[in-house]
Amino acid sequence: MSPTLASAPGSCCFSGVKHIGTPVGRVEDLGGIPTYISDPPAATQKVILFLADVWSPLFVNNKLVQDYFASCGYIVLGPDYFFGDSAPNHDGPDRQTWIDNSRKPAIDAFPAWLDAVKGKYGRENTKYCAVGYCFGASFVMDLCSDGSVVAGALAHPAFLDEDHFEKLDRPLLLSCAEEDHTFPLASRRRAEDIMVARKSTYHFQVFSGVKHGFAVRCDPAIDTQRWAKEESARGIVSWFDRFTV
């Protein structure tokens, strides 16, 4: 088996601060998966696939991030591959079992969802990007290896191994915490070594003073955490803008 670089979500993936705001998107069924859809101010053929952490794209923090991406000129689509049964329902000893049991249904449901997305939003002229947080990272890496997207981004990823980086065929941004139990420094440097050897197009953001989960569940009352979260999102948009012109 390929060596693990980003491990499974841990206990800190079930904690964080709930953010305040009013989401502006809607939920529709796409390919059998409830999907959060946030529309940009004007018509576009640029789409971000938002592959959420264990809190699902329907958690308010994730909705607000998706709305921000939409405000920057992208159609944003967040599939709830947990089908309503996300982290807030598992605040107890069943957490790891739930994570283990959630992966296969999500992976199995994703191809039909992606096909439905491309059927609705276009297959030829639409430019798709994908961003994955924690649980969603491996979906992004698969999309970046099979040509389904023009660029990808990860934030504090989980469930990655060396093969994901060996197969990378699209530009990739990695938004990382200085302290991250799932994607520690040694793994981050190994991932970079692989991308350097393969001459991949990549960019790292590494934020001090924050931990795994900062890009969606930080404490906005703490300046360092708020800035890191916001800069992560800004960086992801800027990265995608490079490849969707």
Coordinates of N, CA and C in Angstrom, one line a residue:
M1 N 0.8 -1.2 0.0 CA 0.0 0.0 0.0 C 0.9 1.3 0.0
S2 N 0.4 2.3 -0.6 CA 1.1 3.6 -0.6 C 1.2 4.2 0.8
P3 N 2.3 4.7 1.1 CA 2.5 5.3 2.5 C 1.5 6.5 2.7
T4 N 0.9 6.5 3.9 CA 0.0 7.5 4.3 C 0.7 8.9 4.5
L5 N 0.1 9.9 4.0 CA 0.6 11.3 4.3 C -0.4 12.1 5.1
A6 N -1.6 11.9 4.8 CA -2.7 12.6 5.7 C -3.6 11.6 6.2
S7 N -3.7 11.5 7.5 CA -4.4 10.4 8.1 C -5.9 10.7 8.2
A8 N -6.6 9.8 8.9 CA -8.1 10.0 9.1 C -8.4 11.2 10.0
P9 N -9.6 11.8 9.9 CA -9.9 12.9 10.8 C -9.9 12.4 12.3
G10 N -9.5 13.3 13.2 CA -9.4 12.9 14.6 C -10.4 13.7 15.5
S11 N -10.2 13.7 16.8 CA -11.1 14.3 17.7 C -11.3 15.8 17.5
C12 N -10.2 16.5 17.1 CA -10.4 17.9 16.9 C -11.2 18.3 15.7
C13 N -11.5 17.3 14.8 CA -12.4 17.6 13.7 C -13.8 17.7 14.1
F14 N -14.1 17.4 15.3 CA -15.5 17.5 15.8 C -15.7 18.7 16.7
S15 N -14.7 19.6 16.7 CA -14.9 20.8 17.6 C -14.6 22.0 16.7
G16 N -14.9 23.2 17.3 CA -14.7 24.4 16.6 C -15.8 25.5 17.0
V17 N -15.7 26.6 16.4 CA -16.6 27.7 16.7 C -17.6 27.9 15.6
K18 N -18.9 27.9 16.0 CA -19.9 28.2 15.0 C -20.0 29.7 14.6
H19 N -19.9 30.0 13.3 CA -19.9 31.3 12.9 C -21.2 32.0 12.7
I20 N -21.3 33.3 12.7 CA -22.5 34.0 12.6 C -22.6 34.6 11.2
G21 N -23.8 34.4 10.6 CA -24.0 35.0 9.3 C -25.3 34.4 8.7
T22 N -25.7 34.9 7.6 CA -26.9 34.5 6.9 C -26.6 33.9 5.6
P23 N -26.6 32.6 5.4 CA -26.3 32.0 4.1 C -27.3 32.4 3.1
V24 N -26.9 32.5 1.8 CA -27.7 33.0 0.7 C -28.0 31.9 -0.3
G25 N -27.4 30.8 -0.2 CA -27.6 29.7 -1.1 C -28.8 28.9 -0.9
R26 N -29.0 27.8 -1.6 CA -30.1 26.9 -1.6 C -29.7 25.5 -1.7
V27 N -30.6 24.6 -1.3 CA -30.2 23.2 -1.4 C -31.1 22.5 -2.5
E28 N -30.5 21.8 -3.4 CA -31.2 21.1 -4.4 C -30.6 19.7 -4.5
D29 N -31.4 18.7 -5.1 CA -30.8 17.4 -5.3 C -30.1 17.4 -6.7
L30 N -28.9 17.0 -6.7 CA -28.1 16.8 -7.9 C -27.6 15.4 -7.9
G31 N -27.9 14.6 -8.8 CA -27.4 13.2 -8.9 C -27.6 12.4 -7.7
G32 N -28.7 12.6 -7.0 CA -29.0 11.9 -5.8 C -28.4 12.3 -4.5
I33 N -27.7 13.5 -4.5 CA -27.1 14.0 -3.3 C -27.6 15.4 -3.1
P34 N -28.1 15.7 -1.8 CA -28.5 17.1 -1.5 C -27.3 18.0 -1.7
T35 N -27.4 19.1 -2.4 CA -26.3 19.9 -2.7 C -26.6 21.4 -2.4
Y36 N -25.6 22.0 -1.7 CA -25.7 23.4 -1.4 C -25.2 24.1 -2.7
I37 N -26.0 25.1 -3.2 CA -25.7 25.8 -4.4 C -25.7 27.3 -4.1
S38 N -24.6 27.9 -4.3 CA -24.5 29.4 -4.2 C -24.1 30.0 -5.5
D39 N -24.9 30.9 -5.9 CA -24.7 31.5 -7.2 C -24.0 32.9 -7.2
P40 N -23.2 33.1 -8.2 CA -22.4 34.4 -8.3 C -23.3 35.6 -8.7
P41 N -22.8 36.8 -8.6 CA -23.6 38.0 -8.9 C -24.0 38.0 -10.4
A42 N -23.2 37.4 -11.3 CA -23.4 37.4 -12.7 C -23.2 36.0 -13.3
A43 N -23.8 35.8 -14.4 CA -23.7 34.5 -15.1 C -22.2 34.2 -15.4
T44 N -21.9 32.9 -15.2 CA -20.5 32.5 -15.4 C -20.4 31.0 -15.8
Q45 N -19.3 30.6 -16.4 CA -19.0 29.2 -16.7 C -17.8 28.7 -15.8
K46 N -17.7 29.4 -14.7 CA -16.7 28.9 -13.7 C -17.4 28.3 -12.5
V47 N -17.0 27.1 -12.1 CA -17.6 26.4 -11.1 C -16.6 25.9 -10.0
I48 N -16.9 26.0 -8.8 CA -16.1 25.4 -7.7 C -16.9 24.3 -7.1
L49 N -16.3 23.1 -7.1 CA -16.9 21.9 -6.4 C -16.3 22.0 -4.9
F50 N -17.2 22.1 -4.0 CA -16.8 22.3 -2.6 C -17.0 21.0 -1.8
L51 N -15.9 20.3 -1.6 CA -15.9 19.0 -0.9 C -15.6 19.2 0.6
A52 N -16.6 19.0 1.3 CA -16.6 19.5 2.7 C -15.9 18.6 3.7
D53 N -15.6 19.1 4.9 CA -15.1 18.3 6.0 C -16.3 17.5 6.6
V54 N -16.1 16.9 7.8 CA -17.1 16.1 8.4 C -18.3 16.8 8.9
W55 N -18.3 18.1 8.8 CA -19.5 18.9 9.2 C -20.4 19.1 8.1
S56 N -20.1 18.7 6.9 CA -20.9 18.8 5.7 C -21.0 20.2 5.1
P57 N -21.3 20.3 3.9 CA -21.5 21.6 3.3 C -22.7 22.4 3.8
L58 N -23.6 21.7 4.5 CA -24.8 22.4 5.0 C -24.6 23.0 6.4
F59 N -23.4 22.8 7.0 CA -23.1 23.5 8.3 C -22.9 25.0 7.9
V60 N -23.4 25.9 8.8 CA -23.4 27.3 8.5 C -22.0 27.8 8.2
N61 N -21.0 27.4 8.9 CA -19.6 27.9 8.5 C -19.3 27.6 7.1
N62 N -19.6 26.4 6.7 CA -19.2 26.0 5.3 C -20.1 26.7 4.3
K63 N -21.4 26.9 4.6 CA -22.2 27.7 3.7 C -21.7 29.1 3.5
L64 N -21.2 29.7 4.6 CA -20.7 31.1 4.5 C -19.4 31.1 3.6
V65 N -18.6 30.1 3.7 CA -17.4 30.0 2.9 C -17.8 29.8 1.4
Q66 N -18.7 29.0 1.2 CA -19.2 28.8 -0.2 C -19.8 30.1 -0.7
D67 N -20.6 30.8 0.1 CA -21.1 32.1 -0.4 C -20.0 33.1 -0.7
Y68 N -19.0 33.0 0.1 CA -17.8 33.9 -0.3 C -17.2 33.6 -1.6
F69 N -17.0 32.3 -1.9 CA -16.5 31.9 -3.2 C -17.4 32.4 -4.3
A70 N -18.7 32.2 -4.1 CA -19.7 32.6 -5.1 C -19.6 34.1 -5.3
S71 N -19.5 34.9 -4.3 CA -19.4 36.3 -4.4 C -18.2 36.8 -5.2
C72 N -17.2 35.9 -5.4 CA -16.0 36.2 -6.1 C -16.2 35.7 -7.6
G73 N -17.4 35.3 -8.0 CA -17.6 35.0 -9.4 C -17.7 33.6 -9.8
Y74 N -18.0 32.7 -8.9 CA -18.1 31.3 -9.2 C -19.4 30.7 -8.8
I75 N -19.9 29.8 -9.6 CA -21.0 28.9 -9.1 C -20.4 27.9 -8.2
V76 N -20.9 27.8 -7.0 CA -20.4 26.9 -6.0 C -21.3 25.8 -5.6
L77 N -20.8 24.5 -5.7 CA -21.7 23.3 -5.5 C -21.1 22.5 -4.4
G78 N -21.8 22.3 -3.3 CA -21.3 21.5 -2.2 C -22.2 20.3 -1.9
P79 N -21.8 19.1 -2.4 CA -22.6 17.9 -2.2 C -22.5 17.4 -0.7
D80 N -23.7 17.1 -0.1 CA -23.7 16.6 1.2 C -23.6 15.0 1.1
Y81 N -22.4 14.6 0.9 CA -22.2 13.1 0.8 C -22.3 12.4 2.1
F82 N -22.7 13.1 3.2 CA -23.1 12.4 4.4 C -24.6 12.2 4.5
F83 N -25.4 12.8 3.6 CA -26.8 12.6 3.5 C -27.5 12.9 4.8
G84 N -27.1 14.1 5.3 CA -27.8 14.6 6.6 C -27.2 14.1 7.9
D85 N -26.3 13.1 7.8 CA -25.8 12.5 9.0 C -24.3 12.9 9.2
S86 N -24.1 14.1 9.6 CA -22.7 14.7 9.7 C -22.2 14.7 11.1
A87 N -21.1 15.4 11.3 CA -20.4 15.4 12.6 C -21.2 15.8 13.8
P88 N -22.1 16.8 13.7 CA -22.8 17.2 14.9 C -23.7 16.0 15.5
N89 N -24.0 15.0 14.7 CA -24.8 13.9 15.2 C -23.9 12.8 15.9
H90 N -22.6 13.1 15.9 CA -21.7 12.0 16.4 C -20.7 12.6 17.4
D91 N -21.2 13.2 18.4 CA -20.4 13.8 19.5 C -20.3 12.8 20.6
G92 N -19.6 11.6 20.3 CA -19.5 10.6 21.3 C -18.6 9.5 20.9
P93 N -18.6 8.3 21.5 CA -17.6 7.3 21.2 C -17.8 6.6 19.9
D94 N -18.8 6.9 19.1 CA -19.0 6.3 17.8 C -18.4 7.1 16.7
R95 N -17.6 8.1 17.0 CA -17.1 9.0 16.0 C -16.2 8.2 15.0
Q96 N -15.3 7.5 15.4 CA -14.4 6.8 14.5 C -15.1 5.8 13.6
T97 N -16.1 5.1 14.2 CA -16.9 4.1 13.5 C -17.7 4.9 12.4
W98 N -18.3 6.0 12.8 CA -19.0 6.8 11.8 C -18.2 7.2 10.7
I99 N -17.0 7.8 11.0 CA -16.1 8.2 9.9 C -15.8 7.0 8.9
D100 N -15.4 5.9 9.5 CA -15.1 4.7 8.7 C -16.2 4.3 7.8
N101 N -17.4 4.3 8.4 CA -18.6 3.9 7.7 C -19.1 4.9 6.7
S102 N -18.7 6.2 6.8 CA -19.2 7.2 5.9 C -18.4 7.3 4.6
R103 N -17.2 6.8 4.5 CA -16.4 7.0 3.4 C -16.9 6.3 2.1
K104 N -17.2 5.0 2.3 CA -17.7 4.2 1.1 C -18.9 4.8 0.5
P105 N -20.0 5.1 1.3 CA -21.2 5.6 0.6 C -20.9 7.0 -0.1
A106 N -20.0 7.8 0.5 CA -19.7 9.1 -0.1 C -18.9 8.8 -1.4
I107 N -18.0 7.9 -1.4 CA -17.2 7.6 -2.6 C -18.1 7.0 -3.7
D108 N -19.0 6.1 -3.3 CA -19.8 5.5 -4.2 C -20.8 6.4 -4.9
A109 N -21.3 7.4 -4.1 CA -22.3 8.3 -4.6 C -21.7 9.4 -5.5
F110 N -20.4 9.7 -5.4 CA -19.8 10.9 -6.0 C -19.9 10.8 -7.5
P111 N -19.5 9.7 -8.2 CA -19.5 9.8 -9.7 C -20.9 10.2 -10.3
A112 N -22.0 9.7 -9.8 CA -23.3 10.1 -10.3 C -23.5 11.5 -10.1
W113 N -23.1 12.0 -8.9 CA -23.3 13.5 -8.6 C -22.5 14.3 -9.6
L114 N -21.2 13.9 -9.8 CA -20.3 14.7 -10.8 C -20.9 14.6 -12.2
D115 N -21.4 13.5 -12.6 CA -22.0 13.4 -13.9 C -23.3 14.3 -14.0
A116 N -24.1 14.4 -13.0 CA -25.2 15.3 -13.0 C -24.8 16.7 -13.0
V117 N -23.7 17.1 -12.3 CA -23.2 18.4 -12.3 C -22.8 18.8 -13.7
K118 N -22.1 18.0 -14.3 CA -21.6 18.3 -15.7 C -22.7 18.3 -16.7
G119 N -23.7 17.5 -16.5 CA -24.9 17.5 -17.3 C -25.6 18.8 -17.2
K120 N -25.7 19.4 -16.0 CA -26.4 20.7 -15.8 C -25.6 21.9 -16.1
Y121 N -24.3 21.9 -15.8 CA -23.5 23.1 -15.9 C -22.6 23.1 -17.1
G122 N -22.5 22.0 -17.8 CA -21.7 22.0 -19.0 C -20.5 21.0 -18.9
R123 N -20.1 20.4 -20.0 CA -19.0 19.5 -20.0 C -17.8 20.1 -20.8
E124 N -18.0 20.9 -21.8 CA -16.9 21.3 -22.7 C -16.4 22.7 -22.3
N125 N -17.2 23.7 -22.2 CA -16.7 25.1 -22.0 C -16.7 25.6 -20.6
T126 N -17.3 24.8 -19.7 CA -17.3 25.2 -18.2 C -15.9 24.8 -17.6
K127 N -15.4 25.7 -16.8 CA -14.1 25.4 -16.1 C -14.4 25.1 -14.7
Y128 N -14.1 23.9 -14.3 CA -14.4 23.4 -12.9 C -13.1 23.4 -12.1
C129 N -13.2 23.9 -10.9 CA -12.2 23.8 -9.9 C -12.8 23.0 -8.7
A130 N -11.9 22.5 -7.8 CA -12.4 21.8 -6.7 C -11.5 22.1 -5.4
V131 N -12.2 22.3 -4.3 CA -11.5 22.5 -3.1 C -12.0 21.5 -2.1
G132 N -11.1 20.9 -1.3 CA -11.5 19.9 -0.3 C -10.9 20.2 1.1
Y133 N -11.8 20.1 2.0 CA -11.4 20.4 3.4 C -11.4 19.1 4.2
C134 N -10.3 18.7 4.8 CA -10.2 17.5 5.6 C -10.8 16.3 4.8
F135 N -11.9 15.7 5.2 CA -12.5 14.6 4.6 C -12.6 14.7 3.1
G136 N -12.8 15.9 2.6 CA -13.0 16.1 1.1 C -11.8 16.1 0.3
A137 N -10.6 16.1 0.9 CA -9.3 16.2 0.2 C -9.1 15.2 -0.9
S138 N -9.4 13.9 -0.5 CA -9.1 12.8 -1.5 C -10.0 12.9 -2.7
F139 N -11.2 13.5 -2.6 CA -12.0 13.7 -3.8 C -11.3 14.7 -4.7
V140 N -10.7 15.7 -4.2 CA -10.1 16.7 -5.0 C -8.9 16.1 -5.7
M141 N -8.1 15.3 -5.0 CA -6.9 14.7 -5.6 C -7.3 13.7 -6.7
D142 N -8.4 13.0 -6.6 CA -8.9 12.2 -7.6 C -9.3 13.0 -8.9
L143 N -10.0 14.1 -8.6 CA -10.4 15.0 -9.7 C -9.2 15.6 -10.4
C144 N -8.1 15.8 -9.6 CA -6.9 16.4 -10.2 C -6.0 15.4 -10.9
S145 N -6.4 14.2 -10.8 CA -5.6 13.1 -11.5 C -6.3 12.6 -12.7
D146 N -7.6 12.9 -12.9 CA -8.3 12.3 -14.0 C -8.8 13.4 -15.0
G147 N -8.3 14.6 -14.8 CA -8.7 15.7 -15.7 C -10.0 16.3 -15.6
S148 N -10.7 16.0 -14.5 CA -12.1 16.5 -14.3 C -12.1 18.0 -14.0
V149 N -11.0 18.6 -13.5 CA -11.0 20.0 -13.1 C -9.7 20.6 -13.7
V150 N -9.7 22.0 -13.7 CA -8.6 22.7 -14.2 C -7.6 23.0 -13.0
A151 N -8.1 23.0 -11.8 CA -7.2 23.2 -10.7 C -7.9 22.7 -9.4
G152 N -7.0 22.5 -8.4 CA -7.6 22.0 -7.1 C -6.9 22.7 -5.9
A153 N -7.6 22.6 -4.8 CA -7.0 23.2 -3.5 C -7.4 22.3 -2.4
L154 N -6.6 22.2 -1.4 CA -6.8 21.5 -0.2 C -6.6 22.4 1.0
A155 N -7.4 22.2 2.1 CA -7.2 22.8 3.3 C -7.2 21.8 4.4
H156 N -6.1 21.8 5.2 CA -5.9 20.8 6.3 C -6.5 19.4 5.9
P157 N -5.8 18.7 4.9 CA -6.4 17.5 4.3 C -6.3 16.3 5.2
A158 N -7.2 15.3 4.9 CA -7.1 14.0 5.5 C -7.2 13.0 4.4
F159 N -7.0 11.7 4.7 CA -7.1 10.6 3.8 C -6.3 10.7 2.5
L160 N -5.0 11.1 2.7 CA -4.2 11.2 1.5 C -3.0 10.2 1.6
D161 N -2.5 9.7 0.5 CA -1.3 8.9 0.5 C -0.4 9.4 -0.6
E162 N 0.8 8.8 -0.7 CA 1.8 9.3 -1.7 C 1.2 9.1 -3.1
D163 N 0.5 8.1 -3.3 CA -0.1 7.9 -4.7 C -0.9 9.1 -5.2
H164 N -1.6 9.7 -4.3 CA -2.4 10.9 -4.7 C -1.5 11.9 -5.3
F165 N -0.3 12.1 -4.7 CA 0.6 13.1 -5.3 C 1.4 12.6 -6.5
E166 N 1.6 11.3 -6.5 CA 2.3 10.7 -7.7 C 1.4 10.8 -8.9
K167 N 0.1 10.9 -8.7 CA -0.9 10.9 -9.9 C -1.4 12.3 -10.2
L168 N -0.9 13.3 -9.4 CA -1.4 14.6 -9.6 C -1.1 15.2 -11.0
D169 N -2.1 15.7 -11.6 CA -2.0 16.1 -13.0 C -2.6 17.5 -13.2
R170 N -2.9 18.2 -12.2 CA -3.4 19.6 -12.2 C -2.8 20.5 -11.2
P171 N -2.8 21.8 -11.4 CA -2.3 22.7 -10.4 C -3.0 22.5 -9.0
L172 N -2.2 22.5 -7.9 CA -2.7 22.3 -6.6 C -2.2 23.3 -5.6
L173 N -3.1 23.9 -4.8 CA -2.8 24.7 -3.7 C -3.1 23.9 -2.4
L174 N -2.2 24.1 -1.5 CA -2.4 23.4 -0.2 C -2.3 24.5 0.9
S175 N -3.5 24.6 1.6 CA -3.6 25.6 2.7 C -3.5 24.9 4.0
C176 N -2.4 25.1 4.7 CA -2.0 24.2 5.8 C -1.8 25.0 7.1
A177 N -2.1 24.2 8.2 CA -1.8 24.7 9.5 C -0.4 24.3 10.0
E178 N 0.2 25.2 10.7 CA 1.5 24.8 11.3 C 1.4 23.6 12.1
E179 N 0.4 23.5 12.9 CA 0.1 22.3 13.7 C -1.1 21.5 13.2
D180 N -0.8 20.3 12.7 CA -1.9 19.5 12.1 C -1.7 18.1 12.3
H181 N -2.5 17.5 13.1 CA -2.3 16.0 13.5 C -2.5 15.1 12.3
T182 N -3.4 15.5 11.3 CA -3.6 14.7 10.1 C -2.6 14.9 9.0
F183 N -2.0 16.0 8.9 CA -1.1 16.3 7.9 C 0.1 17.1 8.5
P184 N 1.0 16.3 9.2 CA 2.1 16.9 10.0 C 3.2 17.4 9.0
L185 N 4.2 18.1 9.6 CA 5.2 18.7 8.9 C 6.0 17.7 8.0
A186 N 6.3 16.5 8.5 CA 7.0 15.5 7.7 C 6.2 15.1 6.5
S187 N 4.9 14.9 6.7 CA 4.1 14.6 5.5 C 4.0 15.7 4.5
R188 N 3.9 16.9 5.0 CA 3.8 18.1 4.1 C 5.1 18.2 3.3
R189 N 6.2 17.9 3.9 CA 7.5 18.0 3.2 C 7.7 16.9 2.2
R190 N 7.1 15.7 2.6 CA 7.2 14.6 1.6 C 6.3 14.8 0.4
A191 N 5.1 15.4 0.6 CA 4.3 15.7 -0.5 C 4.9 16.7 -1.4
E192 N 5.6 17.7 -0.8 CA 6.3 18.7 -1.6 C 7.5 18.0 -2.4
D193 N 8.2 17.1 -1.8 CA 9.3 16.4 -2.5 C 8.7 15.7 -3.7
I194 N 7.6 15.1 -3.6 CA 7.0 14.3 -4.7 C 6.6 15.3 -5.8
M195 N 6.0 16.4 -5.4 CA 5.6 17.4 -6.5 C 6.8 18.1 -7.1
V196 N 7.8 18.3 -6.4 CA 9.0 18.9 -7.0 C 9.6 17.9 -8.0
A197 N 9.7 16.6 -7.6 CA 10.3 15.6 -8.5 C 9.5 15.4 -9.8
R198 N 8.1 15.6 -9.6 CA 7.3 15.5 -10.8 C 7.1 16.8 -11.6
K199 N 7.7 17.8 -11.1 CA 7.5 19.2 -11.7 C 6.1 19.6 -11.7
S200 N 5.4 19.3 -10.7 CA 4.0 19.7 -10.6 C 3.9 21.2 -10.4
T201 N 2.7 21.8 -10.7 CA 2.4 23.2 -10.4 C 1.7 23.2 -9.1
Y202 N 2.3 23.8 -8.1 CA 1.7 23.8 -6.8 C 2.1 25.1 -6.0
H203 N 1.4 25.3 -4.9 CA 1.6 26.4 -4.0 C 1.2 26.0 -2.6
F204 N 2.0 26.3 -1.6 CA 1.7 26.1 -0.2 C 1.4 27.4 0.5
Q205 N 0.3 27.4 1.3 CA 0.1 28.4 2.3 C 0.3 27.7 3.6
V206 N 1.1 28.2 4.5 CA 1.3 27.6 5.8 C 1.1 28.7 6.9
F207 N 0.2 28.5 7.7 CA -0.2 29.5 8.7 C 0.3 29.1 10.1
S208 N 1.0 30.0 10.7 CA 1.4 29.8 12.1 C 0.3 30.2 13.0
G209 N 0.3 29.6 14.2 CA -0.7 30.0 15.3 C -2.1 29.4 15.1
V210 N -2.2 28.4 14.2 CA -3.5 27.8 14.0 C -3.3 26.3 13.9
K211 N -4.4 25.6 14.0 CA -4.4 24.1 14.0 C -5.4 23.6 12.9
H212 N -5.4 22.3 12.8 CA -6.3 21.6 11.8 C -7.7 22.1 12.0
G213 N -8.3 22.5 10.9 CA -9.7 23.0 10.9 C -9.8 24.5 10.9
F214 N -8.7 25.2 10.9 CA -8.8 26.6 11.0 C -9.5 27.3 9.8
A215 N -9.5 26.7 8.6 CA -10.1 27.3 7.4 C -11.6 27.4 7.4
V216 N -12.2 26.6 8.4 CA -13.7 26.6 8.4 C -14.2 26.8 9.9
R217 N -13.5 26.4 10.9 CA -14.0 26.4 12.2 C -13.2 27.2 13.2
C218 N -12.4 28.2 12.8 CA -11.6 29.0 13.7 C -12.5 29.8 14.6
D219 N -11.8 30.4 15.6 CA -12.5 31.4 16.5 C -12.3 32.8 15.9
P220 N -13.3 33.4 15.3 CA -13.1 34.7 14.6 C -12.8 35.8 15.6
A221 N -13.0 35.5 16.9 CA -12.7 36.6 17.9 C -11.2 36.7 18.1
I222 N -10.4 35.7 17.6 CA -9.0 35.7 17.8 C -8.4 36.1 16.4
D223 N -7.7 37.2 16.5 CA -7.3 37.9 15.2 C -6.4 36.9 14.3
T224 N -5.5 36.2 14.9 CA -4.6 35.3 14.2 C -5.4 34.2 13.4
Q225 N -6.4 33.7 14.1 CA -7.2 32.6 13.5 C -8.1 33.2 12.4
R226 N -8.7 34.3 12.7 CA -9.6 34.9 11.7 C -8.9 35.3 10.5
W227 N -7.7 35.9 10.6 CA -6.9 36.3 9.4 C -6.5 35.1 8.6
A228 N -6.1 34.0 9.3 CA -5.7 32.8 8.6 C -6.8 32.2 7.8
K229 N -8.0 32.1 8.4 CA -9.2 31.6 7.7 C -9.5 32.4 6.5
E230 N -9.5 33.8 6.7 CA -9.9 34.6 5.6 C -8.8 34.6 4.5
E231 N -7.5 34.6 4.9 CA -6.5 34.6 3.9 C -6.4 33.3 3.1
S232 N -6.8 32.2 3.8 CA -6.9 30.9 3.1 C -7.9 31.0 2.0
A233 N -9.1 31.5 2.3 CA -10.2 31.6 1.3 C -9.8 32.5 0.2
R234 N -9.1 33.7 0.5 CA -8.7 34.6 -0.5 C -7.7 33.9 -1.4
G235 N -6.8 33.2 -0.8 CA -5.7 32.5 -1.6 C -6.3 31.5 -2.5
I236 N -7.3 30.7 -2.1 CA -7.9 29.7 -2.9 C -8.6 30.4 -4.1
V237 N -9.3 31.5 -3.9 CA -9.9 32.2 -5.0 C -8.9 32.7 -6.0
S238 N -7.8 33.3 -5.5 CA -6.8 33.8 -6.4 C -6.1 32.7 -7.2
W239 N -5.9 31.5 -6.5 CA -5.4 30.3 -7.2 C -6.3 29.9 -8.4
F240 N -7.6 29.8 -8.1 CA -8.5 29.4 -9.1 C -8.6 30.4 -10.2
D241 N -8.6 31.7 -9.9 CA -8.6 32.7 -10.9 C -7.5 32.6 -11.9
R242 N -6.4 32.1 -11.5 CA -5.2 31.9 -12.4 C -5.6 30.9 -13.5
F243 N -6.4 30.0 -13.2 CA -6.6 28.9 -14.2 C -8.0 28.8 -14.8
T244 N -8.7 29.9 -14.6 CA -10.1 29.9 -15.2 C -10.3 31.2 -16.1
V245 N -9.2 31.8 -16.5 CA -9.3 33.0 -17.3 C -9.7 32.5 -18.7

